[in-house]
Amino acid sequence: MKFENLLDKREQMQVELLRRLIQTNGRTSIQKLALDCNISRPSLDTYLQSLEDLGSQMGKSISISRLENDVVLELDKRLSFNEIVEFLLLDATKYRFMRLLLENQELNMIDLSEKLLVSESTLFRKIKELNHDLKEFNLQIKNNKLIGNEEQIRYFYFLLFNGVQKGKRPAYLLRTEEKTKFILHAEESLRLSFSEVNKDQISCWMGIAEQRNKFTAIKKEFLLAQKQIYQNDHLYQLLDSLFYQEIYQNSDINHCETMLFYSFCVSFFILNQEDDYRFNIFRSKQIPAVMLNVTIREKMLAHYHI
């Protein structure tokens, strides 16, 4: 899923125009730009003006000028394409709605409309658009709740927030004393060192897990059905021991967080190459995340005839 899909139509067009101008080193013909973006000349002029207005909102310069029959873009040196997309994303209704679903699932349509400052009809339309995009993850929004496999829900939210600069993420996704302690104990248990980037990723994942467990009665049947597959995996055994020491409470029944965290570590290469290889020797090839990695690797090798 392209997370630009979370933007409204106008913002999506702004991003598309910026991308095409940057790809042509900041200059292209007006006619070609309108044709490539499938919009009329008057619409193009409106969108280009809105880009300059966007720069003003960000407190940085996005200059659009006409030179003969060309459009010329000049960006503030302190401004990057990704920063512009992020600025638009954080203000997008669909992004803010998905964040609300993670933070509080007890809100009704009226509450959500008020918090998002949109009408109920607009919100219904946004949910319909989101459900179309979420099909890629086999997820669906129903009765103001995100429905689907818990692994896929965590995966979606991690991709969403991992694409946002650390300083712009919700506070609960950042490092805390408790998370830092967990990461330190994980390094000791696994006999490795995480990079600073990986520590931030782990903190982000743990923050998502905390929110899901705080507000959601997680359906664990699908996960529990797979639990036996993980039991003989050395990395899983070490992580499970760590989770029992640091995360699980006595009242917990049918623990599944270790499996979710394991899949996260394997899927997003949280371990460096050397450490991953050390555990890969004893890794069960039946684990879904491992099977997927093997399948992708084999297809790449076949594609490049290696």
GROMACS .gro file of C-alpha atoms in nm:
model
  306
    1MET     CA    1   0.000   0.000   0.000
    2LYS     CA    2   0.120   0.350  -0.084
    3PHE     CA    3   0.053   0.555   0.224
    4GLU     CA    4   0.001   0.852  -0.004
    5ASN     CA    5  -0.341   0.690  -0.056
    6LEU     CA    6  -0.428   0.821   0.290
    7LEU     CA    7  -0.412   1.174   0.152
    8ASP     CA    8  -0.713   1.352   0.011
    9LYS     CA    9  -0.738   1.385  -0.368
   10ARG     CA   10  -0.600   1.739  -0.374
   11GLU     CA   11  -0.299   1.646  -0.162
   12GLN     CA   12  -0.236   1.336  -0.373
   13MET     CA   13  -0.222   1.556  -0.681
   14GLN     CA   14   0.014   1.798  -0.507
   15VAL     CA   15   0.247   1.509  -0.429
   16GLU     CA   16   0.225   1.376  -0.785
   17LEU     CA   17   0.310   1.718  -0.933
   18LEU     CA   18   0.604   1.759  -0.695
   19ARG     CA   19   0.734   1.412  -0.776
   20ARG     CA   20   0.722   1.473  -1.151
   21LEU     CA   21   0.889   1.813  -1.121
   22ILE     CA   22   1.166   1.674  -0.900
   23GLN     CA   23   1.220   1.382  -1.140
   24THR     CA   24   1.273   1.631  -1.424
   25ASN     CA   25   1.525   1.833  -1.219
   26GLY     CA   26   1.268   2.098  -1.135
   27ARG     CA   27   1.164   2.191  -1.488
   28THR     CA   28   0.917   2.049  -1.739
   29SER     CA   29   0.671   2.177  -1.997
   30ILE     CA   30   0.329   2.292  -1.880
   31GLN     CA   31   0.157   2.087  -2.148
   32LYS     CA   32   0.344   1.767  -2.062
   33LEU     CA   33   0.288   1.808  -1.689
   34ALA     CA   34  -0.089   1.854  -1.737
   35LEU     CA   35  -0.102   1.559  -1.977
   36ASP     CA   36   0.101   1.328  -1.750
   37CYS     CA   37  -0.119   1.412  -1.451
   38ASN     CA   38  -0.439   1.393  -1.658
   39ILE     CA   39  -0.566   1.736  -1.551
   40SER     CA   40  -0.673   2.049  -1.738
   41ARG     CA   41  -0.455   2.359  -1.768
   42PRO     CA   42  -0.675   2.565  -1.531
   43SER     CA   43  -0.665   2.280  -1.275
   44LEU     CA   44  -0.288   2.262  -1.310
   45ASP     CA   45  -0.255   2.633  -1.235
   46THR     CA   46  -0.473   2.590  -0.924
   47TYR     CA   47  -0.267   2.296  -0.796
   48LEU     CA   48   0.062   2.474  -0.859
   49GLN     CA   49  -0.060   2.776  -0.662
   50SER     CA   50  -0.165   2.543  -0.381
   51LEU     CA   51   0.191   2.408  -0.370
   52GLU     CA   52   0.325   2.756  -0.305
   53ASP     CA   53   0.062   2.802  -0.034
   54LEU     CA   54   0.173   2.471   0.118
   55GLY     CA   55   0.527   2.605   0.146
   56SER     CA   56   0.396   2.904   0.338
   57GLN     CA   57   0.211   2.672   0.579
   58MET     CA   58   0.535   2.483   0.641
   59GLY     CA   59   0.731   2.804   0.688
   60LYS     CA   60   0.958   2.716   0.396
   61SER     CA   61   0.976   2.818   0.034
   62ILE     CA   62   0.816   2.620  -0.250
   63SER     CA   63   0.856   2.849  -0.550
   64ILE     CA   64   0.670   2.777  -0.876
   65SER     CA   65   0.745   2.997  -1.175
   66ARG     CA   66   0.677   2.995  -1.549
   67LEU     CA   67   0.959   3.026  -1.796
   68GLU     CA   68   0.839   3.037  -2.156
   69ASN     CA   69   0.622   2.722  -2.183
   70ASP     CA   70   0.779   2.548  -1.884
   71VAL     CA   71   0.706   2.514  -1.512
   72VAL     CA   72   1.008   2.567  -1.288
   73LEU     CA   73   1.025   2.441  -0.928
   74GLU     CA   74   1.262   2.578  -0.664
   75LEU     CA   75   1.256   2.412  -0.321
   76ASP     CA   76   1.394   2.550   0.000
   77LYS     CA   77   1.728   2.376   0.059
   78ARG     CA   78   1.605   2.274   0.404
   79LEU     CA   79   1.302   2.100   0.253
   80SER     CA   80   1.284   1.749   0.108
   81PHE     CA   81   1.014   1.565  -0.083
   82ASN     CA   82   0.964   1.320   0.206
   83GLU     CA   83   0.916   1.604   0.453
   84ILE     CA   84   0.642   1.752   0.236
   85VAL     CA   85   0.463   1.418   0.206
   86GLU     CA   86   0.494   1.364   0.582
   87PHE     CA   87   0.352   1.711   0.654
   88LEU     CA   88   0.048   1.634   0.439
   89LEU     CA   89   0.009   1.284   0.583
   90LEU     CA   90   0.004   1.396   0.947
   91ASP     CA   91  -0.283   1.632   0.872
   92ALA     CA   92  -0.478   1.387   0.654
   93THR     CA   93  -0.820   1.282   0.783
   94LYS     CA   94  -0.761   0.913   0.708
   95TYR     CA   95  -0.426   0.909   0.890
   96ARG     CA   96  -0.577   1.079   1.195
   97PHE     CA   97  -0.872   0.838   1.184
   98MET     CA   98  -0.644   0.531   1.179
   99ARG     CA   99  -0.449   0.677   1.470
  100LEU     CA  100  -0.773   0.725   1.666
  101LEU     CA  101  -0.868   0.361   1.601
  102LEU     CA  102  -0.540   0.256   1.760
  103GLU     CA  103  -0.571   0.490   2.057
  104ASN     CA  104  -0.937   0.448   2.145
  105GLN     CA  105  -1.188   0.204   1.998
  106GLU     CA  106  -1.477   0.317   2.215
  107LEU     CA  107  -1.555   0.626   2.006
  108ASN     CA  108  -1.878   0.636   1.806
  109MET     CA  109  -1.928   0.808   1.470
  110ILE     CA  110  -2.037   1.136   1.631
  111ASP     CA  111  -1.730   1.146   1.855
  112LEU     CA  112  -1.501   1.061   1.564
  113SER     CA  113  -1.658   1.327   1.342
  114GLU     CA  114  -1.611   1.590   1.610
  115LYS     CA  115  -1.249   1.495   1.676
  116LEU     CA  116  -1.165   1.486   1.304
  117LEU     CA  117  -1.367   1.802   1.227
  118VAL     CA  118  -1.555   1.638   0.939
  119SER     CA  119  -1.919   1.552   0.877
  120GLU     CA  120  -2.047   1.200   0.937
  121SER     CA  121  -2.112   1.156   0.564
  122THR     CA  122  -1.751   1.253   0.488
  123LEU     CA  123  -1.627   1.011   0.752
  124PHE     CA  124  -1.836   0.728   0.605
  125ARG     CA  125  -1.681   0.801   0.265
  126LYS     CA  126  -1.330   0.802   0.410
  127ILE     CA  127  -1.392   0.467   0.581
  128LYS     CA  128  -1.512   0.320   0.251
  129GLU     CA  129  -1.192   0.441   0.081
  130LEU     CA  130  -0.981   0.302   0.365
  131ASN     CA  131  -1.146  -0.038   0.343
  132HIS     CA  132  -1.052  -0.052  -0.024
  133ASP     CA  133  -0.686   0.018   0.058
  134LEU     CA  134  -0.682  -0.215   0.360
  135LYS     CA  135  -0.777  -0.515   0.145
  136GLU     CA  136  -0.406  -0.551   0.076
  137PHE     CA  137  -0.361  -0.637   0.445
  138ASN     CA  138  -0.681  -0.845   0.468
  139LEU     CA  139  -0.813  -0.587   0.713
  140GLN     CA  140  -1.147  -0.410   0.738
  141ILE     CA  141  -1.294  -0.126   0.942
  142LYS     CA  142  -1.626  -0.236   1.088
  143ASN     CA  143  -1.824  -0.068   1.365
  144ASN     CA  144  -1.534   0.172   1.420
  145LYS     CA  145  -1.292  -0.113   1.483
  146LEU     CA  146  -1.008  -0.255   1.274
  147ILE     CA  147  -1.090  -0.620   1.207
  148GLY     CA  148  -0.842  -0.883   1.091
  149ASN     CA  149  -0.543  -1.095   1.183
  150GLU     CA  150  -0.353  -0.934   1.470
  151GLU     CA  151  -0.019  -0.984   1.292
  152GLN     CA  152  -0.150  -0.790   0.994
  153ILE     CA  153  -0.288  -0.510   1.214
  154ARG     CA  154   0.048  -0.468   1.389
  155TYR     CA  155   0.226  -0.489   1.053
  156PHE     CA  156   0.005  -0.216   0.905
  157TYR     CA  157   0.053   0.023   1.195
  158PHE     CA  158   0.428  -0.033   1.208
  159LEU     CA  159   0.461   0.048   0.837
  160LEU     CA  160   0.246   0.356   0.887
  161PHE     CA  161   0.442   0.500   1.180
  162ASN     CA  162   0.786   0.379   1.070
  163GLY     CA  163   0.751   0.607   0.768
  164VAL     CA  164   0.713   0.908   0.997
  165GLN     CA  165   1.014   1.086   1.149
  166LYS     CA  166   1.072   0.985   1.509
  167GLY     CA  167   1.001   1.336   1.637
  168LYS     CA  168   0.661   1.340   1.466
  169ARG     CA  169   0.539   1.007   1.603
  170PRO     CA  170   0.291   0.981   1.893
  171ALA     CA  171   0.468   0.989   2.231
  172TYR     CA  172   0.369   0.631   2.314
  173LEU     CA  173   0.581   0.505   2.020
  174LEU     CA  174   0.902   0.666   2.144
  175ARG     CA  175   1.165   0.524   2.375
  176THR     CA  176   1.081   0.522   2.743
  177GLU     CA  177   1.272   0.405   3.047
  178GLU     CA  178   1.070   0.084   3.050
  179LYS     CA  179   1.131   0.014   2.680
  180THR     CA  180   1.501   0.094   2.714
  181LYS     CA  181   1.523  -0.156   3.000
  182PHE     CA  182   1.353  -0.422   2.787
  183ILE     CA  183   1.588  -0.357   2.494
  184LEU     CA  184   1.892  -0.381   2.722
  185HIS     CA  185   1.773  -0.714   2.863
  186ALA     CA  186   1.700  -0.836   2.509
  187GLU     CA  187   2.058  -0.755   2.407
  188GLU     CA  188   2.189  -0.946   2.709
  189SER     CA  189   1.962  -1.247   2.649
  190LEU     CA  190   2.034  -1.269   2.276
  191ARG     CA  191   2.402  -1.170   2.315
  192LEU     CA  192   2.392  -0.898   2.053
  193SER     CA  193   2.367  -0.521   2.013
  194PHE     CA  194   2.083  -0.339   1.839
  195SER     CA  195   2.157  -0.032   1.629
  196GLU     CA  196   2.000   0.300   1.732
  197VAL     CA  197   1.760   0.273   1.439
  198ASN     CA  198   1.657  -0.076   1.547
  199LYS     CA  199   1.605   0.043   1.905
  200ASP     CA  200   1.365   0.309   1.776
  201GLN     CA  201   1.187   0.047   1.566
  202ILE     CA  202   1.151  -0.185   1.865
  203SER     CA  203   1.014   0.105   2.072
  204CYS     CA  204   0.765   0.183   1.797
  205TRP     CA  205   0.652  -0.180   1.776
  206MET     CA  206   0.618  -0.209   2.154
  207GLY     CA  207   0.413   0.112   2.164
  208ILE     CA  208   0.172  -0.029   1.905
  209ALA     CA  209   0.150  -0.354   2.104
  210GLU     CA  210   0.072  -0.164   2.425
  211GLN     CA  211  -0.206   0.031   2.256
  212ARG     CA  212  -0.357  -0.282   2.104
  213ASN     CA  213  -0.349  -0.468   2.433
  214LYS     CA  214  -0.479  -0.167   2.624
  215PHE     CA  215  -0.791  -0.106   2.420
  216THR     CA  216  -0.855  -0.429   2.232
  217ALA     CA  217  -0.969  -0.779   2.320
  218ILE     CA  218  -0.731  -0.947   2.079
  219LYS     CA  219  -0.855  -1.259   1.905
  220LYS     CA  220  -0.578  -1.510   1.964
  221GLU     CA  221  -0.724  -1.827   1.810
  222PHE     CA  222  -0.529  -1.793   1.485
  223LEU     CA  223  -0.203  -1.723   1.669
  224LEU     CA  224  -0.252  -2.004   1.920
  225ALA     CA  225  -0.305  -2.249   1.635
  226GLN     CA  226   0.050  -2.170   1.517
  227LYS     CA  227   0.220  -2.166   1.854
  228GLN     CA  228   0.353  -2.521   1.836
  229ILE     CA  229   0.552  -2.432   1.523
  230TYR     CA  230   0.764  -2.185   1.721
  231GLN     CA  231   0.845  -2.400   2.023
  232ASN     CA  232   1.174  -2.551   1.902
  233ASP     CA  233   1.311  -2.229   1.751
  234HIS     CA  234   1.612  -2.106   1.950
  235LEU     CA  235   1.543  -1.734   1.897
  236TYR     CA  236   1.179  -1.784   1.999
  237GLN     CA  237   1.282  -1.972   2.314
  238LEU     CA  238   1.512  -1.689   2.423
  239LEU     CA  239   1.251  -1.423   2.345
  240ASP     CA  240   0.976  -1.617   2.522
  241SER     CA  241   1.188  -1.643   2.838
  242LEU     CA  242   1.250  -1.267   2.817
  243PHE     CA  243   0.880  -1.189   2.771
  244TYR     CA  244   0.788  -1.398   3.074
  245GLN     CA  245   1.038  -1.197   3.278
  246GLU     CA  246   0.958  -0.851   3.142
  247ILE     CA  247   0.617  -0.838   2.973
  248TYR     CA  248   0.372  -1.107   3.074
  249GLN     CA  249   0.166  -1.075   3.388
  250ASN     CA  250   0.047  -1.362   3.606
  251SER     CA  251  -0.306  -1.296   3.490
  252ASP     CA  252  -0.215  -1.340   3.122
  253ILE     CA  253  -0.357  -1.648   2.952
  254ASN     CA  254  -0.246  -1.790   2.620
  255HIS     CA  255   0.052  -1.561   2.565
  256CYS     CA  256   0.103  -1.461   2.201
  257GLU     CA  257   0.317  -1.146   2.218
  258THR     CA  258   0.639  -1.347   2.176
  259MET     CA  259   0.520  -1.480   1.840
  260LEU     CA  260   0.425  -1.133   1.721
  261PHE     CA  261   0.757  -0.987   1.833
  262TYR     CA  262   0.947  -1.276   1.673
  263SER     CA  263   0.772  -1.216   1.340
  264PHE     CA  264   0.853  -0.845   1.369
  265CYS     CA  265   1.224  -0.914   1.428
  266VAL     CA  266   1.247  -1.153   1.133
  267SER     CA  267   1.032  -0.951   0.891
  268PHE     CA  268   1.200  -0.614   0.949
  269PHE     CA  269   1.559  -0.739   0.989
  270ILE     CA  270   1.595  -0.607   1.343
  271LEU     CA  271   1.897  -0.834   1.393
  272ASN     CA  272   2.211  -0.754   1.195
  273GLN     CA  273   2.330  -0.997   0.929
  274GLU     CA  274   2.578  -1.181   1.149
  275ASP     CA  275   2.335  -1.228   1.438
  276ASP     CA  276   2.053  -1.325   1.206
  277TYR     CA  277   2.271  -1.593   1.049
  278ARG     CA  278   2.361  -1.727   1.395
  279PHE     CA  279   1.994  -1.784   1.475
  280ASN     CA  280   1.899  -1.886   1.122
  281ILE     CA  281   2.097  -2.208   1.154
  282PHE     CA  282   1.849  -2.331   1.416
  283ARG     CA  283   1.542  -2.158   1.274
  284SER     CA  284   1.225  -2.350   1.200
  285LYS     CA  285   1.140  -2.310   0.832
  286GLN     CA  286   0.771  -2.371   0.909
  287ILE     CA  287   0.727  -2.033   1.080
  288PRO     CA  288   0.516  -1.809   0.849
  289ALA     CA  289   0.751  -1.509   0.850
  290VAL     CA  290   1.049  -1.735   0.780
  291MET     CA  291   0.866  -1.918   0.500
  292LEU     CA  292   0.783  -1.583   0.340
  293ASN     CA  293   1.146  -1.467   0.354
  294VAL     CA  294   1.263  -1.794   0.198
  295THR     CA  295   1.002  -1.767  -0.079
  296ILE     CA  296   1.100  -1.408  -0.159
  297ARG     CA  297   1.470  -1.497  -0.163
  298GLU     CA  298   1.413  -1.793  -0.395
  299LYS     CA  299   1.205  -1.582  -0.635
  300MET     CA  300   1.475  -1.314  -0.645
  301LEU     CA  301   1.745  -1.572  -0.713
  302ALA     CA  302   1.536  -1.724  -0.992
  303HIS     CA  303   1.459  -1.382  -1.139
  304TYR     CA  304   1.827  -1.281  -1.157
  305HIS     CA  305   1.936  -1.635  -1.257
  306ILE     CA  306   2.173  -1.662  -0.963
   0.00000   0.00000   0.00000
